[in-house]
Amino acid sequence: MQIIIESIALFALFCLGSYGILSIENQILYGIYFSFEALYLYTGYFAFALLFVGLWLPNPYGRLLGLLAFVAMSWHFLIFVYLDFGLNIKLILQKILPENSLILGGISFLTSIFVFCASLINLFGRFKMYFWVYLIILLALLHILTQQKILSTLHYSLLIATLCALSLKIYKHIKMPKAN
């Protein structure tokens, strides 16, 4: 019961936060209250942030943030597929195949579907899914960076922080003593 209450609270926080950021930024920068481009950006950024933060939290909370990150990734993907192309597969493939950033995002999303399904049905039992999550984070980061025409200091900081954090996590797993 506690996990249900916490998931509802986190989802409400996610919705309120995204609405607040979207409305404040659009009012200040563009003088508008809603834009689909802002929806693209923030669903993707929220998915990345939830996945990254969830990787550092203990299991029940990290898993919950991972599931919420999958929801945000799904929204990000559905906004792209439905609003831009009206679910027309031919147009989607024509757009995705020539662009490396969209291929990276697609591979990241497909991998996240695999991890999501495996997590829900407990497919691997004791198999740790975090290595797949590392791959998803890395691909998502590359997706974000290759979308930018000009990389700012914020993007370089994000790259360095993510690579350092992932390196530290991998190092801890390699150096962790194995239990008999």
C-alpha positions as semicolon CSV with decimal commas, in nm:
position;residue;x (nm);y (nm);z (nm)
1;M;0,000;0,000;0,000
2;Q;0,285;0,235;0,081
3;I;0,441;0,189;-0,264
4;I;0,109;0,279;-0,429
5;I;0,078;0,597;-0,224
6;E;0,440;0,690;-0,296
7;S;0,399;0,625;-0,668
8;I;0,086;0,840;-0,683
9;A;0,268;1,116;-0,493
10;L;0,572;1,098;-0,721
11;F;0,354;1,098;-1,032
12;A;0,160;1,401;-0,902
13;L;0,488;1,576;-0,826
14;F;0,610;1,494;-1,177
15;C;0,293;1,634;-1,335
16;L;0,292;1,949;-1,124
17;G;0,663;2,006;-1,180
18;S;0,639;1,964;-1,555
19;Y;0,334;2,190;-1,572
20;G;0,504;2,453;-1,358
21;I;0,827;2,451;-1,557
22;L;0,644;2,455;-1,890
23;S;0,416;2,741;-1,798
24;I;0,684;2,956;-1,634
25;E;0,939;2,913;-1,912
26;N;0,689;2,966;-2,190
27;Q;0,547;3,276;-2,025
28;I;0,889;3,429;-1,967
29;L;1,065;3,332;-2,288
30;Y;0,793;3,310;-2,548
31;G;0,489;3,482;-2,402
32;I;0,284;3,167;-2,464
33;Y;0,129;2,922;-2,226
34;F;0,186;2,596;-2,412
35;S;0,407;2,458;-2,690
36;F;0,468;2,111;-2,826
37;E;0,841;2,175;-2,853
38;A;0,855;2,240;-2,480
39;L;0,663;1,915;-2,428
40;Y;0,929;1,731;-2,630
41;L;1,209;1,878;-2,429
42;Y;1,071;1,840;-2,082
43;T;0,935;1,489;-2,115
44;G;1,278;1,383;-2,239
45;Y;1,466;1,575;-1,972
46;F;1,236;1,445;-1,698
47;A;1,283;1,088;-1,819
48;F;1,661;1,132;-1,814
49;A;1,657;1,295;-1,470
50;L;1,425;1,033;-1,319
51;L;1,635;0,748;-1,459
52;F;1,960;0,904;-1,342
53;V;1,837;0,983;-0,990
54;G;1,665;0,645;-0,963
55;L;1,994;0,472;-1,026
56;W;2,136;0,620;-0,705
57;L;1,843;0,543;-0,475
58;P;1,788;0,218;-0,284
59;N;1,593;-0,056;-0,459
60;P;1,223;0,014;-0,401
61;Y;1,261;0,387;-0,467
62;G;1,508;0,349;-0,751
63;R;1,284;0,096;-0,921
64;L;0,985;0,326;-0,878
65;L;1,171;0,619;-1,033
66;G;1,282;0,388;-1,313
67;L;0,920;0,298;-1,384
68;L;0,822;0,665;-1,379
69;A;1,114;0,737;-1,613
70;F;0,973;0,477;-1,850
71;V;0,635;0,654;-1,839
72;A;0,808;0,984;-1,921
73;M;1,004;0,817;-2,204
74;S;0,681;0,674;-2,341
75;W;0,518;1,017;-2,335
76;H;0,826;1,162;-2,507
77;F;0,807;0,896;-2,778
78;L;0,429;0,922;-2,821
79;I;0,445;1,300;-2,854
80;F;0,702;1,257;-3,131
81;V;0,518;0,977;-3,311
82;Y;0,161;1,101;-3,277
83;L;0,183;1,478;-3,289
84;D;0,447;1,501;-3,561
85;F;0,350;1,210;-3,781
86;G;0,001;1,100;-3,684
87;L;0,130;0,743;-3,633
88;N;0,229;0,715;-4,003
89;I;0,504;0,448;-3,993
90;K;0,643;0,536;-4,337
91;L;0,693;0,901;-4,245
92;I;0,839;0,807;-3,909
93;L;1,099;0,579;-4,067
94;Q;1,185;0,844;-4,328
95;K;1,254;1,088;-4,045
96;I;1,432;0,852;-3,805
97;L;1,669;0,660;-4,032
98;P;1,877;0,955;-4,160
99;E;1,920;1,116;-3,817
100;N;2,167;0,961;-3,573
101;S;2,015;1,132;-3,272
102;L;1,675;0,977;-3,338
103;I;1,832;0,634;-3,387
104;L;2,006;0,670;-3,049
105;G;1,679;0,774;-2,887
106;G;1,496;0,484;-3,052
107;I;1,751;0,228;-2,934
108;S;1,735;0,378;-2,585
109;F;1,356;0,354;-2,584
110;L;1,353;-0,005;-2,714
111;T;1,605;-0,105;-2,449
112;S;1,393;0,063;-2,183
113;I;1,089;-0,137;-2,301
114;F;1,293;-0,455;-2,251
115;V;1,403;-0,348;-1,901
116;F;1,050;-0,236;-1,811
117;C;0,894;-0,568;-1,916
118;A;1,169;-0,770;-1,749
119;S;1,124;-0,568;-1,432
120;L;0,748;-0,613;-1,424
121;I;0,747;-0,988;-1,475
122;N;1,070;-1,039;-1,279
123;L;1,210;-1,217;-1,582
124;F;1,565;-1,252;-1,464
125;G;1,505;-1,314;-1,096
126;R;1,832;-1,215;-0,933
127;F;1,981;-1,071;-1,253
128;K;2,066;-0,708;-1,198
129;M;1,916;-0,473;-1,455
130;Y;2,143;-0,183;-1,373
131;F;2,387;-0,252;-1,658
132;W;2,099;-0,213;-1,903
133;V;2,001;0,108;-1,726
134;Y;2,359;0,235;-1,769
135;L;2,327;0,171;-2,142
136;I;1,991;0,350;-2,155
137;I;2,133;0,652;-1,971
138;L;2,435;0,668;-2,201
139;L;2,221;0,641;-2,516
140;A;1,976;0,900;-2,383
141;L;2,262;1,137;-2,308
142;L;2,399;1,093;-2,659
143;H;2,046;1,148;-2,793
144;I;2,025;1,477;-2,601
145;L;2,370;1,595;-2,706
146;T;2,334;1,509;-3,075
147;Q;2,003;1,700;-3,090
148;Q;2,183;2,023;-3,004
149;K;2,324;2,241;-3,279
150;I;2,559;2,417;-3,037
151;L;2,665;2,259;-2,710
152;S;2,659;2,494;-2,413
153;T;2,848;2,473;-2,086
154;L;2,542;2,308;-1,935
155;H;2,559;2,028;-2,193
156;Y;2,930;1,971;-2,130
157;S;2,864;1,968;-1,755
158;L;2,586;1,714;-1,803
159;L;2,816;1,497;-2,014
160;I;3,101;1,507;-1,764
161;A;2,876;1,452;-1,461
162;T;2,697;1,158;-1,624
163;L;3,016;0,989;-1,742
164;C;3,178;1,032;-1,399
165;A;2,871;0,899;-1,220
166;L;2,837;0,599;-1,450
167;S;3,210;0,526;-1,419
168;L;3,180;0,537;-1,040
169;K;2,879;0,304;-1,041
170;I;3,053;0,055;-1,271
171;Y;3,372;0,073;-1,063
172;K;3,175;0,001;-0,744
173;H;3,011;-0,303;-0,903
174;I;3,341;-0,437;-1,032
175;K;3,525;-0,383;-0,703
176;M;3,238;-0,503;-0,482
177;P;3,336;-0,825;-0,303
178;K;3,134;-1,123;-0,417
179;A;2,921;-1,292;-0,149
180;N;2,964;-1,669;-0,117
